[in-house]
Amino acid sequence: MAMDGYKHFLVLLVSALLVGFLSVIFSLVWVLHFRGGLGWDGTDLEFNWHPVFMVTGFVFIQGIAITVYRLPWTWKCSKLLMKSIHAGLNAVAAILAIIALVAVFENRNFRNIPHLYSLHGWVGLIVVIFYILQLLVGFSVFLLPWAPLSLRAFLMPIHVYSGLLLFGTVILTVLMGVTEKLLFTLSNPPYSSFPPEGVFANTLGLLTLVFGALIFWIVTRPQWKRPNEPNSTLLQPNGGTVERVEGSMATSYGHNMDKSDSKLNNEVAARKRNLALDEAVQRSTM
């Protein structure tokens, strides 16, 4: 099925990828050129992993994970494959975020600086915790097959909303972190005098913001949703009656059943309806 406005989508997608990749490059240049490099010894060189991993994982990779269901060349791929890719990318982002937090805590311990006294620290820690919870709930409910249909239908809108909320909060937290770091470290010349490092890091913040705006635009356009597939069944989230039946999936396993293997066929039909519900509900909310 062809996507409406495919060229527009492609331009925005390529732009988002370029801006996101440029953000990662800027974070590396910032710590390598202006902040002395990278290390893992408790000093500020270890702290420098924090912005690199946060921009790379929590911003860039998470942004890609959000858009995987919108890529039209993947619409013919199995839903299980796409869910696995989505979960895998988010898992990588979570791992990088955890490493970034470890770098900060070890640096603070090494320098005897109090932990989590700033708004950036509070919001950042909360986002990481809820992001991991979001990942675990999504894996347990939507990727593994044993969640009840009614639970999937109930949690899907919450899952989508919380994912976008967390991504937006990550962008804001990165902006707070960049500003905080510049205020604490730039004294000669001061941040207010527009030193090269300040201008460069501010540009990194703008790139991150633009990347987030592009991702939000892509995933909120209804014409770029993953299209409905034939033979899909959509149930009411409250577990009520069937709302829509497309094709023959709802009846193909009900007719011509032999009594001797009716139990087996019922299990197959239930599994089919489970996959179809997951497909239809997730398309309707992404």
PDB file of C-alpha atoms in Angstrom:
ATOM      1  CA  MET A   1       0.000   0.000   0.000  1.00  0.00           C
ATOM      2  CA  ALA A   2       1.399   3.374  -1.016  1.00  0.00           C
ATOM      3  CA  MET A   3       1.909   6.050   1.626  1.00  0.00           C
ATOM      4  CA  ASP A   4       0.156   9.386   1.193  1.00  0.00           C
ATOM      5  CA  GLY A   5       2.739  12.162   0.971  1.00  0.00           C
ATOM      6  CA  TYR A   6       5.610   9.709   0.670  1.00  0.00           C
ATOM      7  CA  LYS A   7       8.073  12.303  -0.651  1.00  0.00           C
ATOM      8  CA  HIS A   8       7.253  14.682   2.187  1.00  0.00           C
ATOM      9  CA  PHE A   9       7.705  11.848   4.680  1.00  0.00           C
ATOM     10  CA  LEU A  10      11.028  10.857   3.146  1.00  0.00           C
ATOM     11  CA  VAL A  11      12.356  14.423   3.271  1.00  0.00           C
ATOM     12  CA  LEU A  12      11.431  14.775   6.928  1.00  0.00           C
ATOM     13  CA  LEU A  13      12.810  11.355   7.820  1.00  0.00           C
ATOM     14  CA  VAL A  14      16.156  11.996   6.114  1.00  0.00           C
ATOM     15  CA  SER A  15      16.305  15.442   7.733  1.00  0.00           C
ATOM     16  CA  ALA A  16      15.643  13.948  11.162  1.00  0.00           C
ATOM     17  CA  LEU A  17      18.322  11.301  10.697  1.00  0.00           C
ATOM     18  CA  LEU A  18      20.868  13.880   9.540  1.00  0.00           C
ATOM     19  CA  VAL A  19      20.101  16.261  12.400  1.00  0.00           C
ATOM     20  CA  GLY A  20      20.169  13.414  14.927  1.00  0.00           C
ATOM     21  CA  PHE A  21      23.469  12.064  13.631  1.00  0.00           C
ATOM     22  CA  LEU A  22      24.887  15.599  13.653  1.00  0.00           C
ATOM     23  CA  SER A  23      23.818  15.919  17.301  1.00  0.00           C
ATOM     24  CA  VAL A  24      25.825  12.810  18.147  1.00  0.00           C
ATOM     25  CA  ILE A  25      28.863  14.187  16.307  1.00  0.00           C
ATOM     26  CA  PHE A  26      28.519  17.517  18.121  1.00  0.00           C
ATOM     27  CA  SER A  27      28.404  15.774  21.493  1.00  0.00           C
ATOM     28  CA  LEU A  28      31.616  13.918  20.669  1.00  0.00           C
ATOM     29  CA  VAL A  29      33.378  17.043  19.405  1.00  0.00           C
ATOM     30  CA  TRP A  30      32.281  18.929  22.503  1.00  0.00           C
ATOM     31  CA  VAL A  31      33.885  16.487  24.943  1.00  0.00           C
ATOM     32  CA  LEU A  32      36.919  15.652  22.790  1.00  0.00           C
ATOM     33  CA  HIS A  33      37.827  19.180  21.722  1.00  0.00           C
ATOM     34  CA  PHE A  34      36.554  21.382  24.555  1.00  0.00           C
ATOM     35  CA  ARG A  35      36.352  19.059  27.580  1.00  0.00           C
ATOM     36  CA  GLY A  36      39.637  17.144  27.356  1.00  0.00           C
ATOM     37  CA  GLY A  37      38.498  13.780  25.997  1.00  0.00           C
ATOM     38  CA  LEU A  38      37.072  10.576  27.430  1.00  0.00           C
ATOM     39  CA  GLY A  39      38.160   8.208  30.171  1.00  0.00           C
ATOM     40  CA  TRP A  40      36.898   5.945  32.932  1.00  0.00           C
ATOM     41  CA  ASP A  41      38.836   6.946  36.024  1.00  0.00           C
ATOM     42  CA  GLY A  42      36.337   8.956  38.061  1.00  0.00           C
ATOM     43  CA  THR A  43      37.604  12.300  36.775  1.00  0.00           C
ATOM     44  CA  ASP A  44      35.824  14.707  34.458  1.00  0.00           C
ATOM     45  CA  LEU A  45      36.958  12.516  31.572  1.00  0.00           C
ATOM     46  CA  GLU A  46      34.560   9.863  32.849  1.00  0.00           C
ATOM     47  CA  PHE A  47      31.808  12.439  33.251  1.00  0.00           C
ATOM     48  CA  ASN A  48      32.214  13.283  29.569  1.00  0.00           C
ATOM     49  CA  TRP A  49      30.614   9.949  28.665  1.00  0.00           C
ATOM     50  CA  HIS A  50      27.380  11.263  30.137  1.00  0.00           C
ATOM     51  CA  PRO A  51      26.427  13.745  27.404  1.00  0.00           C
ATOM     52  CA  VAL A  52      27.727  11.461  24.657  1.00  0.00           C
ATOM     53  CA  PHE A  53      25.676   8.444  25.754  1.00  0.00           C
ATOM     54  CA  MET A  54      22.595  10.487  26.554  1.00  0.00           C
ATOM     55  CA  VAL A  55      22.533  12.185  23.162  1.00  0.00           C
ATOM     56  CA  THR A  56      23.413   8.965  21.329  1.00  0.00           C
ATOM     57  CA  GLY A  57      21.086   6.607  23.171  1.00  0.00           C
ATOM     58  CA  PHE A  58      18.359   8.557  24.885  1.00  0.00           C
ATOM     59  CA  VAL A  59      17.851  11.018  22.036  1.00  0.00           C
ATOM     60  CA  PHE A  60      19.019   9.607  18.699  1.00  0.00           C
ATOM     61  CA  ILE A  61      18.399   5.865  19.134  1.00  0.00           C
ATOM     62  CA  GLN A  62      15.145   6.414  21.017  1.00  0.00           C
ATOM     63  CA  GLY A  63      13.956   8.708  18.227  1.00  0.00           C
ATOM     64  CA  ILE A  64      14.669   6.000  15.652  1.00  0.00           C
ATOM     65  CA  ALA A  65      12.844   3.433  17.794  1.00  0.00           C
ATOM     66  CA  ILE A  66       9.748   5.633  17.862  1.00  0.00           C
ATOM     67  CA  THR A  67       9.597   5.886  14.070  1.00  0.00           C
ATOM     68  CA  VAL A  68      10.107   2.230  13.091  1.00  0.00           C
ATOM     69  CA  TYR A  69       6.380   1.594  12.685  1.00  0.00           C
ATOM     70  CA  ARG A  70       6.090   4.543  10.270  1.00  0.00           C
ATOM     71  CA  LEU A  71       8.645   3.293   7.745  1.00  0.00           C
ATOM     72  CA  PRO A  72       6.599   2.275   4.679  1.00  0.00           C
ATOM     73  CA  TRP A  73       9.172  -0.233   3.409  1.00  0.00           C
ATOM     74  CA  THR A  74       8.667  -2.240   6.612  1.00  0.00           C
ATOM     75  CA  TRP A  75       4.884  -2.496   6.344  1.00  0.00           C
ATOM     76  CA  LYS A  76       5.168  -5.906   4.694  1.00  0.00           C
ATOM     77  CA  CYS A  77       7.428  -7.193   7.471  1.00  0.00           C
ATOM     78  CA  SER A  78       5.896  -9.276  10.236  1.00  0.00           C
ATOM     79  CA  LYS A  79       4.613  -7.379  13.242  1.00  0.00           C
ATOM     80  CA  LEU A  80       6.681  -9.560  15.550  1.00  0.00           C
ATOM     81  CA  LEU A  81       9.848  -8.492  13.719  1.00  0.00           C
ATOM     82  CA  MET A  82       8.956  -4.805  13.967  1.00  0.00           C
ATOM     83  CA  LYS A  83       8.084  -5.106  17.650  1.00  0.00           C
ATOM     84  CA  SER A  84      11.404  -6.859  18.259  1.00  0.00           C
ATOM     85  CA  ILE A  85      13.298  -4.062  16.485  1.00  0.00           C
ATOM     86  CA  HIS A  86      11.359  -1.429  18.429  1.00  0.00           C
ATOM     87  CA  ALA A  87      12.083  -3.149  21.742  1.00  0.00           C
ATOM     88  CA  GLY A  88      15.726  -3.795  20.839  1.00  0.00           C
ATOM     89  CA  LEU A  89      16.432  -0.164  19.985  1.00  0.00           C
ATOM     90  CA  ASN A  90      14.780   1.006  23.189  1.00  0.00           C
ATOM     91  CA  ALA A  91      16.817  -1.537  25.147  1.00  0.00           C
ATOM     92  CA  VAL A  92      20.051  -0.184  23.649  1.00  0.00           C
ATOM     93  CA  ALA A  93      18.965   3.346  24.548  1.00  0.00           C
ATOM     94  CA  ALA A  94      18.222   2.262  28.122  1.00  0.00           C
ATOM     95  CA  ILE A  95      21.619   0.565  28.486  1.00  0.00           C
ATOM     96  CA  LEU A  96      23.449   3.672  27.271  1.00  0.00           C
ATOM     97  CA  ALA A  97      21.405   5.849  29.641  1.00  0.00           C
ATOM     98  CA  ILE A  98      22.309   3.612  32.595  1.00  0.00           C
ATOM     99  CA  ILE A  99      26.009   3.770  31.694  1.00  0.00           C
ATOM    100  CA  ALA A 100      25.703   7.556  31.431  1.00  0.00           C
ATOM    101  CA  LEU A 101      24.223   7.685  34.941  1.00  0.00           C
ATOM    102  CA  VAL A 102      26.986   5.469  36.315  1.00  0.00           C
ATOM    103  CA  ALA A 103      29.571   7.852  34.849  1.00  0.00           C
ATOM    104  CA  VAL A 104      27.956  10.814  36.609  1.00  0.00           C
ATOM    105  CA  PHE A 105      27.656   9.091  39.999  1.00  0.00           C
ATOM    106  CA  GLU A 106      31.242   7.830  39.919  1.00  0.00           C
ATOM    107  CA  ASN A 107      32.497  11.284  38.971  1.00  0.00           C
ATOM    108  CA  ARG A 108      30.515  12.883  41.799  1.00  0.00           C
ATOM    109  CA  ASN A 109      31.884  10.346  44.278  1.00  0.00           C
ATOM    110  CA  PHE A 110      35.434  10.938  43.072  1.00  0.00           C
ATOM    111  CA  ARG A 111      35.083  14.718  43.474  1.00  0.00           C
ATOM    112  CA  ASN A 112      32.982  14.565  46.675  1.00  0.00           C
ATOM    113  CA  ILE A 113      30.121  16.471  45.056  1.00  0.00           C
ATOM    114  CA  PRO A 114      26.536  15.914  46.295  1.00  0.00           C
ATOM    115  CA  HIS A 115      24.241  13.908  44.047  1.00  0.00           C
ATOM    116  CA  LEU A 116      20.930  14.950  42.537  1.00  0.00           C
ATOM    117  CA  TYR A 117      20.656  18.478  43.895  1.00  0.00           C
ATOM    118  CA  SER A 118      19.658  20.121  40.600  1.00  0.00           C
ATOM    119  CA  LEU A 119      16.410  19.995  38.640  1.00  0.00           C
ATOM    120  CA  HIS A 120      18.332  18.401  35.780  1.00  0.00           C
ATOM    121  CA  GLY A 121      19.375  15.564  38.077  1.00  0.00           C
ATOM    122  CA  TRP A 122      15.880  15.046  39.457  1.00  0.00           C
ATOM    123  CA  VAL A 123      14.145  14.992  36.095  1.00  0.00           C
ATOM    124  CA  GLY A 124      16.898  12.940  34.489  1.00  0.00           C
ATOM    125  CA  LEU A 125      16.750  10.180  37.095  1.00  0.00           C
ATOM    126  CA  ILE A 126      12.933  10.078  36.981  1.00  0.00           C
ATOM    127  CA  VAL A 127      12.996   9.784  33.187  1.00  0.00           C
ATOM    128  CA  VAL A 128      15.486   6.903  33.255  1.00  0.00           C
ATOM    129  CA  ILE A 129      13.441   5.016  35.860  1.00  0.00           C
ATOM    130  CA  PHE A 130      10.159   5.439  33.990  1.00  0.00           C
ATOM    131  CA  TYR A 131      11.833   4.631  30.681  1.00  0.00           C
ATOM    132  CA  ILE A 132      13.030   1.292  32.057  1.00  0.00           C
ATOM    133  CA  LEU A 133       9.557   0.600  33.451  1.00  0.00           C
ATOM    134  CA  GLN A 134       8.051   1.477  30.069  1.00  0.00           C
ATOM    135  CA  LEU A 135      10.453  -0.921  28.391  1.00  0.00           C
ATOM    136  CA  LEU A 136       9.688  -3.766  30.809  1.00  0.00           C
ATOM    137  CA  VAL A 137       5.921  -3.293  30.562  1.00  0.00           C
ATOM    138  CA  GLY A 138       6.064  -3.080  26.780  1.00  0.00           C
ATOM    139  CA  PHE A 139       8.158  -6.232  26.562  1.00  0.00           C
ATOM    140  CA  SER A 140       5.925  -8.161  28.950  1.00  0.00           C
ATOM    141  CA  VAL A 141       2.582  -7.064  27.526  1.00  0.00           C
ATOM    142  CA  PHE A 142       3.115  -6.471  23.799  1.00  0.00           C
ATOM    143  CA  LEU A 143       6.050  -8.660  22.804  1.00  0.00           C
ATOM    144  CA  LEU A 144       5.397 -11.785  24.846  1.00  0.00           C
ATOM    145  CA  PRO A 145       2.230 -13.720  23.899  1.00  0.00           C
ATOM    146  CA  TRP A 146       0.587 -14.385  27.269  1.00  0.00           C
ATOM    147  CA  ALA A 147      -0.953 -10.937  28.033  1.00  0.00           C
ATOM    148  CA  PRO A 148      -4.780 -10.895  27.879  1.00  0.00           C
ATOM    149  CA  LEU A 149      -6.304  -9.095  24.905  1.00  0.00           C
ATOM    150  CA  SER A 150      -8.208  -6.679  27.111  1.00  0.00           C
ATOM    151  CA  LEU A 151      -4.988  -5.715  28.934  1.00  0.00           C
ATOM    152  CA  ARG A 152      -3.201  -5.002  25.649  1.00  0.00           C
ATOM    153  CA  ALA A 153      -6.097  -2.895  24.398  1.00  0.00           C
ATOM    154  CA  PHE A 154      -6.196  -0.945  27.665  1.00  0.00           C
ATOM    155  CA  LEU A 155      -2.449  -0.322  27.912  1.00  0.00           C
ATOM    156  CA  MET A 156      -1.676   0.502  24.271  1.00  0.00           C
ATOM    157  CA  PRO A 157      -2.833   4.180  24.351  1.00  0.00           C
ATOM    158  CA  ILE A 158      -1.005   4.656  27.653  1.00  0.00           C
ATOM    159  CA  HIS A 159       2.125   3.029  26.202  1.00  0.00           C
ATOM    160  CA  VAL A 160       2.119   5.316  23.160  1.00  0.00           C
ATOM    161  CA  TYR A 161       1.397   8.484  25.154  1.00  0.00           C
ATOM    162  CA  SER A 162       3.991   7.748  27.829  1.00  0.00           C
ATOM    163  CA  GLY A 163       6.597   6.946  25.179  1.00  0.00           C
ATOM    164  CA  LEU A 164       6.155  10.318  23.497  1.00  0.00           C
ATOM    165  CA  LEU A 165       6.024  12.073  26.866  1.00  0.00           C
ATOM    166  CA  LEU A 166       9.287  10.463  27.950  1.00  0.00           C
ATOM    167  CA  PHE A 167      10.977  11.332  24.662  1.00  0.00           C
ATOM    168  CA  GLY A 168       9.934  14.972  24.950  1.00  0.00           C
ATOM    169  CA  THR A 169      11.080  15.091  28.568  1.00  0.00           C
ATOM    170  CA  VAL A 170      14.447  13.643  27.547  1.00  0.00           C
ATOM    171  CA  ILE A 171      14.910  16.488  25.056  1.00  0.00           C
ATOM    172  CA  LEU A 172      14.142  19.077  27.738  1.00  0.00           C
ATOM    173  CA  THR A 173      16.452  17.344  30.219  1.00  0.00           C
ATOM    174  CA  VAL A 174      19.311  17.399  27.711  1.00  0.00           C
ATOM    175  CA  LEU A 175      18.803  21.136  27.224  1.00  0.00           C
ATOM    176  CA  MET A 176      18.886  21.668  30.991  1.00  0.00           C
ATOM    177  CA  GLY A 177      22.021  19.549  31.273  1.00  0.00           C
ATOM    178  CA  VAL A 178      23.896  21.419  28.563  1.00  0.00           C
ATOM    179  CA  THR A 179      23.054  24.764  30.143  1.00  0.00           C
ATOM    180  CA  GLU A 180      23.984  23.546  33.632  1.00  0.00           C
ATOM    181  CA  LYS A 181      27.327  22.201  32.466  1.00  0.00           C
ATOM    182  CA  LEU A 182      28.222  25.451  30.696  1.00  0.00           C
ATOM    183  CA  LEU A 183      27.238  27.593  33.669  1.00  0.00           C
ATOM    184  CA  PHE A 184      29.360  25.512  36.040  1.00  0.00           C
ATOM    185  CA  THR A 185      32.476  25.164  33.890  1.00  0.00           C
ATOM    186  CA  LEU A 186      32.809  28.356  31.856  1.00  0.00           C
ATOM    187  CA  SER A 187      34.344  31.112  33.953  1.00  0.00           C
ATOM    188  CA  ASN A 188      37.246  32.503  31.960  1.00  0.00           C
ATOM    189  CA  PRO A 189      35.863  33.660  29.622  1.00  0.00           C
ATOM    190  CA  PRO A 190      32.401  33.468  31.207  1.00  0.00           C
ATOM    191  CA  TYR A 191      29.411  31.892  29.522  1.00  0.00           C
ATOM    192  CA  SER A 192      27.801  35.316  29.142  1.00  0.00           C
ATOM    193  CA  SER A 193      30.606  36.482  26.834  1.00  0.00           C
ATOM    194  CA  PHE A 194      29.692  33.994  24.067  1.00  0.00           C
ATOM    195  CA  PRO A 195      32.877  31.863  24.214  1.00  0.00           C
ATOM    196  CA  PRO A 196      33.362  29.310  21.415  1.00  0.00           C
ATOM    197  CA  GLU A 197      32.505  26.368  23.662  1.00  0.00           C
ATOM    198  CA  GLY A 198      29.299  28.032  24.799  1.00  0.00           C
ATOM    199  CA  VAL A 199      28.194  28.738  21.238  1.00  0.00           C
ATOM    200  CA  PHE A 200      29.102  25.219  20.156  1.00  0.00           C
ATOM    201  CA  ALA A 201      27.221  23.546  23.022  1.00  0.00           C
ATOM    202  CA  ASN A 202      24.218  25.807  22.476  1.00  0.00           C
ATOM    203  CA  THR A 203      24.191  24.638  18.870  1.00  0.00           C
ATOM    204  CA  LEU A 204      24.187  21.053  20.111  1.00  0.00           C
ATOM    205  CA  GLY A 205      21.110  21.879  22.172  1.00  0.00           C
ATOM    206  CA  LEU A 206      19.356  23.401  19.163  1.00  0.00           C
ATOM    207  CA  LEU A 207      20.147  20.349  17.035  1.00  0.00           C
ATOM    208  CA  THR A 208      18.682  18.100  19.714  1.00  0.00           C
ATOM    209  CA  LEU A 209      15.549  20.226  19.870  1.00  0.00           C
ATOM    210  CA  VAL A 210      15.104  20.200  16.088  1.00  0.00           C
ATOM    211  CA  PHE A 211      15.577  16.432  16.005  1.00  0.00           C
ATOM    212  CA  GLY A 212      12.880  15.986  18.630  1.00  0.00           C
ATOM    213  CA  ALA A 213      10.505  18.288  16.762  1.00  0.00           C
ATOM    214  CA  LEU A 214      10.979  16.342  13.511  1.00  0.00           C
ATOM    215  CA  ILE A 215      10.368  13.009  15.236  1.00  0.00           C
ATOM    216  CA  PHE A 216       7.216  14.331  16.893  1.00  0.00           C
ATOM    217  CA  TRP A 217       5.905  15.611  13.556  1.00  0.00           C
ATOM    218  CA  ILE A 218       6.576  12.310  11.787  1.00  0.00           C
ATOM    219  CA  VAL A 219       4.886  10.100  14.367  1.00  0.00           C
ATOM    220  CA  THR A 220       1.823  12.324  14.830  1.00  0.00           C
ATOM    221  CA  ARG A 221       0.776  12.536  11.157  1.00  0.00           C
ATOM    222  CA  PRO A 222      -2.285  10.273  10.734  1.00  0.00           C
ATOM    223  CA  GLN A 223      -1.625   9.770   7.013  1.00  0.00           C
ATOM    224  CA  TRP A 224       1.699   8.110   7.822  1.00  0.00           C
ATOM    225  CA  LYS A 225       0.323   5.460  10.130  1.00  0.00           C
ATOM    226  CA  ARG A 226       0.985   1.831   9.383  1.00  0.00           C
ATOM    227  CA  PRO A 227      -2.044   0.830   7.250  1.00  0.00           C
ATOM    228  CA  ASN A 228      -4.651  -1.676   8.306  1.00  0.00           C
ATOM    229  CA  GLU A 229      -3.932  -5.128   7.002  1.00  0.00           C
ATOM    230  CA  PRO A 230      -6.633  -7.461   5.705  1.00  0.00           C
ATOM    231  CA  ASN A 231      -7.968 -10.172   7.988  1.00  0.00           C
ATOM    232  CA  SER A 232      -7.648  -8.026  11.115  1.00  0.00           C
ATOM    233  CA  THR A 233     -10.029  -8.164  14.063  1.00  0.00           C
ATOM    234  CA  LEU A 234     -10.459  -5.282  16.496  1.00  0.00           C
ATOM    235  CA  LEU A 235     -12.039  -5.894  19.897  1.00  0.00           C
ATOM    236  CA  GLN A 236     -13.322  -3.331  22.322  1.00  0.00           C
ATOM    237  CA  PRO A 237     -10.681  -2.396  24.943  1.00  0.00           C
ATOM    238  CA  ASN A 238     -13.166  -3.280  27.708  1.00  0.00           C
ATOM    239  CA  GLY A 239     -13.331  -6.852  26.482  1.00  0.00           C
ATOM    240  CA  GLY A 240     -16.758  -6.428  24.903  1.00  0.00           C
ATOM    241  CA  THR A 241     -18.033  -7.441  21.507  1.00  0.00           C
ATOM    242  CA  VAL A 242     -16.216  -7.435  18.228  1.00  0.00           C
ATOM    243  CA  GLU A 243     -16.130  -3.982  16.649  1.00  0.00           C
ATOM    244  CA  ARG A 244     -14.756  -4.771  13.200  1.00  0.00           C
ATOM    245  CA  VAL A 245     -14.019  -7.930  11.294  1.00  0.00           C
ATOM    246  CA  GLU A 246     -12.130  -7.656   8.042  1.00  0.00           C
ATOM    247  CA  GLY A 247     -11.780 -10.533   5.642  1.00  0.00           C
ATOM    248  CA  SER A 248     -12.286 -14.077   6.734  1.00  0.00           C
ATOM    249  CA  MET A 249     -10.101 -14.419   9.832  1.00  0.00           C
ATOM    250  CA  ALA A 250     -13.064 -14.334  12.197  1.00  0.00           C
ATOM    251  CA  THR A 251     -14.758 -17.271  10.480  1.00  0.00           C
ATOM    252  CA  SER A 252     -12.050 -19.240   8.720  1.00  0.00           C
ATOM    253  CA  TYR A 253     -11.371 -21.242  11.851  1.00  0.00           C
ATOM    254  CA  GLY A 254     -15.028 -21.513  12.824  1.00  0.00           C
ATOM    255  CA  HIS A 255     -16.250 -23.445   9.777  1.00  0.00           C
ATOM    256  CA  ASN A 256     -15.237 -26.855   8.516  1.00  0.00           C
ATOM    257  CA  MET A 257     -13.857 -27.832  11.885  1.00  0.00           C
ATOM    258  CA  ASP A 258     -13.710 -31.478  12.640  1.00  0.00           C
ATOM    259  CA  LYS A 259     -15.000 -32.379  16.084  1.00  0.00           C
ATOM    260  CA  SER A 260     -12.016 -34.576  16.765  1.00  0.00           C
ATOM    261  CA  ASP A 261      -9.548 -31.674  16.656  1.00  0.00           C
ATOM    262  CA  SER A 262     -11.815 -28.743  17.623  1.00  0.00           C
ATOM    263  CA  LYS A 263      -9.739 -27.957  20.714  1.00  0.00           C
ATOM    264  CA  LEU A 264      -6.553 -27.569  18.671  1.00  0.00           C
ATOM    265  CA  ASN A 265      -8.265 -25.374  16.082  1.00  0.00           C
ATOM    266  CA  ASN A 266      -9.756 -23.178  18.803  1.00  0.00           C
ATOM    267  CA  GLU A 267      -6.285 -22.600  20.197  1.00  0.00           C
ATOM    268  CA  VAL A 268      -4.987 -21.630  16.756  1.00  0.00           C
ATOM    269  CA  ALA A 269      -7.908 -19.260  16.222  1.00  0.00           C
ATOM    270  CA  ALA A 270      -7.340 -17.622  19.606  1.00  0.00           C
ATOM    271  CA  ARG A 271      -3.684 -17.111  18.776  1.00  0.00           C
ATOM    272  CA  LYS A 272      -4.623 -15.525  15.437  1.00  0.00           C
ATOM    273  CA  ARG A 273      -7.090 -13.172  17.098  1.00  0.00           C
ATOM    274  CA  ASN A 274      -4.470 -12.246  19.675  1.00  0.00           C
ATOM    275  CA  LEU A 275      -1.970 -11.225  16.995  1.00  0.00           C
ATOM    276  CA  ALA A 276      -4.657  -9.399  14.985  1.00  0.00           C
ATOM    277  CA  LEU A 277      -5.801  -7.396  17.997  1.00  0.00           C
ATOM    278  CA  ASP A 278      -2.252  -6.353  18.812  1.00  0.00           C
ATOM    279  CA  GLU A 279      -1.782  -5.256  15.181  1.00  0.00           C
ATOM    280  CA  ALA A 280      -4.989  -3.257  14.961  1.00  0.00           C
ATOM    281  CA  VAL A 281      -4.765  -1.538  18.338  1.00  0.00           C
ATOM    282  CA  GLN A 282      -1.154  -0.496  17.891  1.00  0.00           C
ATOM    283  CA  ARG A 283      -1.890   0.955  14.408  1.00  0.00           C
ATOM    284  CA  SER A 284      -4.836   2.891  15.733  1.00  0.00           C
ATOM    285  CA  THR A 285      -2.742   4.626  18.405  1.00  0.00           C
ATOM    286  CA  MET A 286       0.623   5.209  16.734  1.00  0.00           C
TER     287      MET A 286
END
